XYZ file of C-alpha atoms in Angstrom:
585
model
C 8.855 28.445 15.978
C 9.852 26.865 19.289
C 8.044 29.616 21.210
C 4.951 29.116 19.053
C 4.866 25.391 19.845
C 5.302 26.153 23.547
C 2.388 28.621 23.466
C 0.121 26.042 21.835
C 1.089 23.256 24.247
C 0.596 25.480 27.296
C -2.857 26.500 26.099
C -3.936 22.893 25.563
C -2.578 21.832 28.979
C -3.607 24.694 31.265
C -6.882 25.463 33.011
C -8.145 29.044 33.115
C -10.000 30.866 35.897
C -12.245 33.043 33.707
C -13.685 33.237 30.233
C -11.773 36.471 29.582
C -8.471 34.810 30.450
C -9.399 31.824 28.283
C -10.258 34.144 25.390
C -6.941 36.004 25.670
C -4.930 32.779 25.745
C -6.936 31.325 22.843
C -6.021 34.377 20.774
C -2.296 33.920 21.575
C -2.500 30.219 20.757
C -4.283 31.038 17.475
C -1.508 33.423 16.400
C 1.084 30.786 17.351
C -0.807 28.144 15.345
C -0.792 30.366 12.269
C 2.977 30.869 12.660
C 3.361 27.105 12.854
C 1.541 26.706 9.551
C -1.745 25.374 10.956
C -4.866 25.872 8.898
C -7.838 27.712 10.318
C -9.708 24.409 10.375
C -6.896 22.786 12.418
C -7.031 25.588 14.957
C -10.831 25.576 15.080
C -10.911 21.871 15.894
C -7.994 21.514 18.292
C -7.699 24.915 19.988
C -11.371 25.816 19.556
C -12.441 22.414 20.880
C -10.425 22.955 24.051
C -11.924 26.447 24.512
C -15.478 25.178 24.020
C -14.886 22.349 26.477
C -13.732 24.919 29.025
C -16.980 26.880 28.692
C -16.364 29.434 25.932
C -19.234 30.152 23.527
C -18.775 28.551 20.080
C -19.410 31.767 18.137
C -16.948 33.667 20.314
C -14.351 30.935 19.732
C -14.620 31.331 15.974
C -14.434 35.143 16.127
C -11.360 34.996 18.357
C -9.550 32.565 16.083
C -10.452 34.565 12.979
C -8.948 37.659 14.614
C -5.828 35.669 15.424
C -5.482 34.388 11.861
C -5.943 37.865 10.392
C -3.470 39.528 12.770
C -0.439 39.249 10.512
C -0.655 41.815 7.717
C 1.188 41.151 4.503
C 3.989 43.703 4.072
C 3.848 45.113 0.547
C 5.224 47.952 -1.485
C 1.744 49.513 -1.475
C 0.261 49.642 2.035
C -3.148 50.699 0.714
C -3.546 47.278 -0.905
C -3.092 45.371 2.357
C -6.771 45.520 3.185
C -7.567 42.351 1.271
C -4.902 40.220 3.002
C -6.645 39.592 6.360
C -9.719 38.214 4.635
C -7.563 35.813 2.677
C -5.631 34.720 5.753
C -8.820 34.271 7.703
C -10.462 31.980 5.149
C -10.598 28.282 6.048
C -7.679 26.499 4.398
C -7.949 23.392 2.293
C -5.926 20.995 4.448
C -8.629 18.532 5.412
C -8.504 19.540 9.088
C -11.274 19.092 11.681
C -13.896 21.687 12.502
C -16.635 22.211 15.043
C -19.898 20.331 14.727
C -21.840 23.377 13.608
C -19.972 23.657 10.330
C -22.243 23.856 7.274
C -22.697 20.744 5.163
C -21.531 20.680 1.572
C -22.170 17.461 -0.274
C -22.159 18.092 -4.001
C -20.453 20.498 -6.368
C -20.917 20.508 -10.162
C -17.745 19.653 -12.029
C -18.271 22.318 -14.718
C -19.707 25.656 -13.697
C -19.602 28.964 -15.596
C -17.241 31.660 -14.411
C -19.067 34.111 -12.179
C -18.883 37.831 -12.786
C -17.492 38.483 -9.296
C -14.878 35.749 -9.460
C -12.297 35.599 -6.664
C -9.111 37.550 -7.236
C -5.852 36.347 -8.751
C -4.190 36.789 -5.341
C -6.669 34.382 -3.770
C -6.179 31.846 -6.580
C -2.423 32.015 -6.134
C -2.835 31.689 -2.370
C -4.773 28.481 -3.025
C -1.663 27.043 -4.657
C -2.801 27.401 -8.269
C 0.055 27.794 -10.743
C 0.063 28.804 -14.422
C -0.986 25.341 -15.566
C -3.985 25.050 -13.272
C -5.040 28.651 -13.969
C -5.034 27.796 -17.687
C -7.229 24.782 -16.925
C -9.714 27.028 -15.150
C -9.709 29.518 -18.011
C -10.030 26.918 -20.784
C -12.831 24.980 -19.124
C -14.681 27.873 -17.472
C -14.307 26.597 -13.892
C -15.264 29.041 -11.167
C -12.260 29.160 -8.783
C -14.694 29.582 -5.865
C -15.726 25.960 -6.455
C -12.164 24.916 -5.580
C -12.512 25.824 -1.921
C -12.458 22.624 0.107
C -15.829 22.454 1.938
C -15.917 22.002 5.662
C -17.021 18.607 6.978
C -20.739 18.094 7.491
C -22.140 18.370 11.000
C -22.678 14.583 10.974
C -19.344 13.798 9.323
C -18.979 10.640 11.436
C -21.677 9.164 9.164
C -19.666 9.874 5.998
C -18.667 6.224 5.578
C -22.315 5.156 5.584
C -23.132 7.878 3.025
C -20.248 6.747 0.820
C -21.138 3.047 1.001
C -24.812 3.667 0.316
C -23.904 5.635 -2.826
C -21.183 3.344 -4.174
C -21.966 -0.281 -3.180
C -24.924 -2.639 -3.143
C -26.354 -3.348 0.289
C -25.548 -7.080 0.164
C -21.911 -6.622 -0.929
C -19.038 -6.849 1.542
C -16.253 -4.316 2.072
C -12.854 -4.645 3.733
C -11.376 -2.035 6.077
C -8.624 -1.608 8.658
C -6.754 0.854 10.827
C -3.653 2.082 8.952
C -0.306 0.448 9.743
C -2.002 -2.682 11.030
C -1.969 -5.968 9.111
C -5.438 -7.224 10.004
C -8.457 -6.273 7.914
C -12.135 -6.625 8.787
C -14.878 -7.595 6.362
C -18.436 -6.372 6.787
C -21.649 -6.448 4.784
C -22.565 -2.951 3.611
C -26.138 -3.145 4.949
C -24.786 -3.735 8.466
C -22.913 -0.438 8.345
C -25.500 1.819 6.728
C -28.151 0.415 9.110
C -26.298 1.475 12.265
C -27.886 4.932 12.451
C -26.448 7.009 15.356
C -24.441 4.134 16.827
C -22.073 4.404 13.860
C -20.529 7.480 15.496
C -19.078 5.330 18.281
C -17.873 2.719 15.802
C -16.097 5.314 13.688
C -14.557 6.977 16.729
C -13.036 3.634 17.723
C -11.137 3.658 14.398
C -9.452 7.012 15.093
C -5.680 6.653 15.056
C -2.495 8.604 14.312
C -2.485 7.103 10.807
C -6.247 7.048 10.160
C -8.216 4.170 8.667
C -8.489 2.569 5.214
C -11.000 0.618 3.165
C -10.743 -1.279 -0.106
C -11.780 0.761 -3.147
C -13.860 -2.168 -4.447
C -16.068 -4.756 -2.773
C -14.326 -7.928 -1.567
C -17.456 -10.076 -1.928
C -20.339 -9.724 -4.355
C -24.023 -9.724 -3.539
C -26.438 -12.623 -3.814
C -27.505 -11.676 -7.356
C -23.992 -11.080 -8.733
C -23.861 -12.880 -12.096
C -20.146 -12.159 -12.623
C -17.240 -10.523 -10.775
C -17.689 -7.016 -12.140
C -18.110 -5.779 -8.549
C -14.336 -6.244 -8.190
C -13.650 -3.719 -10.966
C -16.017 -0.868 -10.247
C -13.698 1.932 -9.045
C -10.113 3.207 -9.202
C -8.579 5.885 -6.999
C -6.797 9.019 -8.254
C -4.823 11.495 -6.151
C -1.555 13.426 -6.098
C -0.308 14.428 -2.612
C 2.435 16.585 -4.168
C -0.161 19.079 -5.436
C -2.116 21.564 -3.365
C -5.642 20.477 -2.511
C -7.187 23.248 -4.594
C -5.039 22.347 -7.606
C -6.134 18.711 -7.346
C -9.761 19.848 -7.385
C -8.967 22.090 -10.368
C -7.818 19.026 -12.282
C -10.743 16.829 -11.211
C -13.212 19.502 -12.277
C -11.497 20.750 -15.441
C -10.902 17.207 -16.717
C -14.533 16.279 -16.022
C -13.484 13.053 -14.280
C -16.376 10.625 -13.630
C -16.134 10.814 -9.834
C -18.335 8.631 -7.663
C -16.923 10.402 -4.595
C -14.244 12.814 -3.399
C -12.663 12.150 0.002
C -10.401 14.455 1.998
C -7.569 12.252 3.261
C -6.902 14.281 6.405
C -3.434 15.088 5.075
C -2.468 16.771 1.822
C -4.657 15.109 -0.738
C -8.118 14.610 -2.155
C -8.846 11.063 -3.298
C -11.211 10.782 -6.246
C -13.162 7.542 -6.655
C -13.299 7.161 -10.447
C -16.182 5.189 -11.952
C -14.535 2.442 -14.054
C -17.377 -0.132 -14.052
C -15.458 -2.745 -16.063
C -16.939 -6.152 -16.766
C -13.706 -8.014 -16.084
C -10.046 -7.576 -15.151
C -8.863 -7.026 -18.731
C -11.335 -4.200 -19.345
C -10.543 -2.715 -15.929
C -6.812 -2.327 -16.664
C -7.539 -1.103 -20.182
C -9.751 1.685 -18.823
C -7.397 2.541 -15.956
C -4.473 2.791 -18.398
C -6.494 5.220 -20.517
C -7.372 7.223 -17.394
C -3.778 7.443 -16.153
C -2.342 8.284 -19.600
C -4.898 11.072 -20.017
C -4.075 12.498 -16.591
C -0.345 12.234 -17.253
C -0.694 14.074 -20.579
C -2.297 16.960 -18.692
C 0.456 17.142 -16.055
C -1.320 15.174 -13.309
C 0.951 12.344 -12.147
C -0.691 9.313 -10.518
C 1.138 6.625 -8.542
C 1.138 3.421 -10.664
C 0.150 1.415 -7.561
C -3.267 3.112 -7.763
C -4.059 0.814 -10.699
C -4.669 -2.006 -8.217
C -8.423 -2.807 -7.957
C -7.781 -3.938 -4.351
C -6.178 -0.608 -3.401
C -6.795 0.505 0.190
C -7.961 4.132 0.289
C -8.869 6.634 2.985
C -12.026 5.873 4.946
C -14.172 8.940 5.636
C -15.618 9.456 9.107
C -12.465 8.944 11.193
C -9.654 11.078 12.580
C -6.145 10.776 11.199
C -3.713 12.253 13.684
C -6.403 14.652 14.894
C -7.495 15.641 11.376
C -10.709 14.505 9.769
C -10.930 12.117 6.860
C -14.265 13.148 5.412
C -16.494 13.133 2.371
C -16.219 16.208 0.150
C -18.872 15.286 -2.396
C -20.645 12.586 -4.405
C -21.408 12.122 -8.111
C -19.388 14.771 -9.914
C -18.278 15.104 -13.520
C -19.161 12.725 -16.348
C -21.927 10.198 -15.591
C -19.841 7.160 -16.524
C -16.496 6.144 -17.981
C -17.721 5.776 -21.557
C -19.230 9.264 -21.518
C -15.943 10.606 -20.139
C -13.912 8.887 -22.896
C -16.078 10.600 -25.516
C -15.632 13.931 -23.713
C -11.848 13.469 -23.773
C -11.936 12.739 -27.511
C -13.988 15.808 -28.416
C -12.995 18.333 -25.744
C -9.569 17.632 -24.256
C -7.387 18.968 -27.054
C -6.113 22.128 -25.374
C -8.514 24.333 -27.329
C -11.268 26.510 -25.815
C -14.711 24.974 -25.416
C -17.727 26.252 -27.348
C -19.534 28.953 -25.404
C -23.167 29.970 -25.799
C -24.536 33.480 -25.933
C -27.125 32.274 -23.418
C -24.332 31.675 -20.867
C -24.585 35.360 -19.952
C -27.805 37.290 -19.475
C -26.311 40.631 -20.450
C -23.194 41.963 -22.142
C -20.209 42.005 -19.760
C -18.296 45.170 -18.958
C -15.593 45.939 -21.478
C -11.967 45.506 -20.437
C -10.156 48.356 -18.714
C -9.232 51.239 -21.018
C -5.462 51.780 -20.928
C -5.210 54.684 -23.421
C -8.371 56.627 -24.112
C -9.758 56.024 -27.637
C -6.755 53.788 -28.401
C -6.202 50.719 -26.235
C -7.862 48.352 -23.756
C -6.416 45.566 -21.599
C -6.013 42.326 -23.546
C -5.448 44.074 -26.901
C -2.449 44.372 -29.226
C -1.172 47.893 -29.963
C 1.345 48.388 -32.806
C 3.278 51.632 -33.284
C 4.888 52.029 -36.739
C 7.322 54.694 -37.914
C 10.373 55.025 -40.188
C 13.703 53.507 -39.030
C 15.670 55.496 -36.441
C 12.819 57.960 -35.937
C 12.456 57.534 -32.146
C 10.111 54.539 -31.809
C 11.850 53.184 -28.695
C 11.651 56.550 -26.966
C 7.978 56.854 -27.962
C 7.257 53.479 -26.308
C 9.181 54.478 -23.167
C 7.208 57.730 -23.160
C 3.966 55.737 -23.402
C 5.045 53.447 -20.544
C 5.923 56.380 -18.289
C 2.637 58.111 -19.188
C 0.624 55.019 -18.178
C 2.530 54.677 -14.880
C 1.469 58.186 -13.905
C -1.881 58.330 -15.715
C -0.586 61.215 -17.871
C -1.621 62.037 -21.458
C 0.182 60.441 -24.402
C -0.163 61.937 -27.890
C -3.032 63.999 -26.474
C -4.947 60.966 -25.147
C -5.627 60.312 -21.471
C -4.259 57.111 -19.896
C -5.263 54.943 -16.936
C -2.580 54.567 -14.287
C -1.219 51.018 -14.267
C 1.962 49.010 -13.807
C 3.959 48.645 -17.033
C 6.483 45.914 -17.882
C 8.960 46.993 -20.574
C 10.758 44.171 -22.441
C 14.062 45.590 -23.681
C 15.599 43.628 -26.568
C 17.719 46.380 -28.083
C 19.586 48.580 -25.589
C 22.137 47.957 -22.875
C 20.770 48.395 -19.363
C 22.661 51.660 -18.775
C 21.525 53.202 -22.072
C 17.960 52.085 -21.421
C 17.865 53.649 -17.946
C 19.592 56.846 -19.106
C 16.894 57.292 -21.773
C 14.152 56.623 -19.232
C 15.560 59.207 -16.804
C 16.027 61.716 -19.644
C 12.332 61.356 -20.529
C 11.312 61.654 -16.899
C 13.342 64.830 -16.507
C 11.829 66.420 -19.621
C 8.312 65.646 -18.347
C 8.899 66.433 -14.666
C 8.022 62.816 -13.840
C 10.144 60.703 -11.506
C 11.555 57.871 -13.643
C 12.371 55.988 -10.438
C 8.840 54.678 -10.023
C 8.072 51.120 -8.837
C 5.227 51.004 -11.388
C 7.721 50.837 -14.278
C 9.314 47.386 -14.488
C 11.644 46.113 -17.182
C 13.241 42.876 -18.385
C 16.545 43.053 -20.260
C 16.419 40.213 -22.811
C 19.043 41.450 -25.259
C 21.144 38.432 -26.274
C 18.810 35.931 -24.606
C 18.364 32.825 -26.765
C 14.644 32.145 -26.388
C 12.096 31.206 -29.015
C 9.068 33.523 -29.321
C 6.847 31.088 -27.381
C 9.496 30.653 -24.673
C 9.711 34.449 -24.497
C 5.934 34.673 -24.012
C 6.048 32.020 -21.276
C 8.910 33.777 -19.484
C 7.060 37.104 -19.561
C 3.894 35.453 -18.194
C 5.880 33.716 -15.452
C 7.550 36.967 -14.369
C 4.228 38.826 -14.340
C 2.542 36.144 -12.233
C 5.516 35.980 -9.871
C 5.559 39.769 -9.474
C 1.850 39.728 -8.678
C 2.193 36.977 -6.119
C 5.432 37.994 -4.423
C 5.783 41.746 -4.990
C 2.193 42.975 -5.256
C 2.667 44.359 -8.778
C -0.263 44.167 -11.190
C 1.176 44.610 -14.674
C -1.580 45.443 -17.161
C 0.659 46.537 -20.046
C 3.607 44.728 -21.660
C 5.799 46.784 -24.003
C 8.082 44.803 -26.358
C 10.834 46.823 -27.993
C 11.422 46.029 -30.770
C 9.268 43.070 -31.729
C 11.544 42.045 -34.625
C 14.448 41.398 -32.192
C 12.659 38.285 -30.948
C 13.525 36.601 -34.243
C 17.251 37.411 -34.108
C 18.597 34.446 -32.152
C 19.530 30.838 -33.051
C 16.389 29.302 -31.563
C 14.139 31.556 -33.617
C 16.051 31.238 -36.881
C 15.542 27.470 -36.805
C 11.751 27.811 -36.616
C 9.569 26.893 -39.543
C 6.859 29.318 -40.569
C 6.429 32.915 -41.622
C 8.103 35.387 -39.206
C 4.995 37.564 -38.931
C 2.862 34.577 -37.917
C 5.432 33.487 -35.313
C 5.466 36.993 -33.805
C 1.672 37.167 -33.714
C 1.547 33.803 -31.954
C 3.900 35.170 -29.285
C 1.705 38.240 -28.780
C -1.469 36.150 -28.553
C 0.197 33.808 -26.040
C 1.190 36.691 -23.765
C -2.349 38.083 -23.893
C -3.901 34.649 -23.228
C -1.647 33.912 -20.241
C -1.698 37.360 -18.615
C -4.700 39.352 -19.877
C -2.331 42.297 -20.441
C -2.326 44.737 -23.312
C 0.726 44.146 -25.511
C 2.395 47.193 -27.092
C 5.174 47.025 -29.651
C 6.699 48.804 -32.614
C 8.125 48.092 -36.052
C 9.210 50.006 -39.132
C 6.589 51.266 -41.561
C 5.301 48.413 -43.762
C 7.777 45.961 -42.169
C 5.093 43.496 -41.047
C 1.784 44.115 -42.925
C 0.342 40.970 -41.289
C 0.915 42.387 -37.793
C -0.622 45.684 -38.863
C -3.721 43.838 -40.089
C -3.990 41.804 -36.870
C -3.353 44.648 -34.425
C -6.341 45.862 -32.397
C -4.831 49.350 -32.397
C -2.470 50.701 -35.049
C -0.664 54.059 -35.011
C 1.316 55.125 -38.096
C 3.817 57.984 -38.096
C 4.630 59.109 -41.635
C 7.237 61.831 -42.325
C 5.937 65.061 -43.802
C 7.752 65.696 -47.072
C 10.238 68.547 -46.931
C 10.402 68.642 -43.127
C 13.005 66.859 -41.001
C 11.102 66.605 -37.725
C 7.447 66.784 -38.719
C 5.234 63.690 -38.906
C 1.618 62.914 -39.671
C -0.188 60.573 -37.251
C -2.882 58.178 -38.452
C -4.670 55.699 -36.201
C -7.070 52.840 -36.842
C -8.668 50.862 -34.014
C -10.853 47.814 -33.698
C -12.846 49.134 -30.731
C -12.578 52.910 -31.159
C -13.343 55.465 -33.910
C -10.626 56.090 -36.468
C -8.235 58.895 -35.522
C -8.355 61.984 -37.695
C -4.960 62.658 -39.280
C -2.911 65.230 -37.406
C 0.657 66.441 -37.227
C 3.293 66.075 -34.515
C 6.865 67.260 -34.084
C 9.907 65.256 -33.016
C 11.751 67.303 -30.402
C 14.310 64.989 -28.816
C 13.516 62.856 -26.851
C 9.717 63.104 -27.472
C 7.031 63.371 -30.103
C 4.843 66.402 -29.315
C 1.341 66.876 -30.697
């Protein structure tokens, strides 16, 4: 890190004899900046600004820095999947940092937008700092994750204060502002600021400081026609610096907050100006309490000091320690506070929103087929057979088949990562069975595509089990580049055999189905499990795919297979033989 800082400082201090030398040193400084944790926008403003001042073409500056930021490839278990990493590293980060004047302007984004067909990948969402909770928000409220990218400042970002004031205050009202960490505030009539035109750039530049500048969230003096003091109680500010910028936007959008404006603080936060529009102090605090309680119930913590109607917030249009405080957008979400309260009452209950057939112009592609004519991603597959007939080995055989894209029970499979949840066997017995199967099939059981969790003896409720599985899958995708599309639970009844589960109220079959549905909702995986014949008729009725193995009378190792499927034709009855350790068609 010390060498990286030295490289950056030398670049900013030195003069270069040629454009080629400048370009080479800019590239080195860009790589060093990335190692130091700078965002692309930081580097573009500070390093790129120096290069442009020294005579380098603006377009060439950007290309050089993008090459620098995409130089470090992510090391993964599968090198062929590294191709997407540079593009992610090269994308502008959401840190509120400065950019060159030619950056495109983005002023308004709808709070609720339908999910696009070519939505950005899970890896990109995780790279944006979105966790399970915020991903669920996006899914439940149909927010396009692309809308969570923090826009670059407008070319005339120095005028952002004037834009904000014109949209949020009356021209004859007065506002209060100051440079951070200074005691003295300045009052000014709004019309005097929005009427400055180009001269406002110099005024705003004079307010640049290491700590930035602040203004009061509400007017400090009403206009000539003010009949009451409602101008004091117009807005409240909401932010959470402990969250990633993209996650904050996910909350603002998913919760449909009535935002008058969104301001990038130049640090680690987006401040939302919430439209309160109370008539007096009592109504103001009543509405703000409702706002904060609603946010808190959804996992978004707000500093209690933000309740203050005289709160000083970040002023757009100035630099804060070299980073821009700027306007992200105006007028987003619900039109007013009352409309938002009604939305909360009817929509914010954790349940999916009503969707319209007209939301899509044509039928979407069906989910990936995992087992031909049997199973797709996001479905529940139940395998039933008599006790001690080899169900666990059949599920292991299915998992190994999917890892290699080999046939199972005569049906082709799509190669995919498989996560096997072992509730029954010790680790050594489990692995010995897996290697025995691999040896019989000439398939290497030591494949990174076959993952397993040993949960025998783990005291988790079914819902806690589902949440743990989802957490492990998301962590494996983010940290280990594994994309599990199939979860095998063996056996499903074992989930009920611990103290936490025995204390639950409700029918066992309904509790198990809730666990399965939760795993599917959180991960999008296919869930595969097994039970004894007629053990859980409810699960059989709810399963998307059901395979039944019934013993043939008078034969020890001969079974009849029957299959019924929600999305595929019914399987014609056929016979198979049990030849340890496999069923053979």
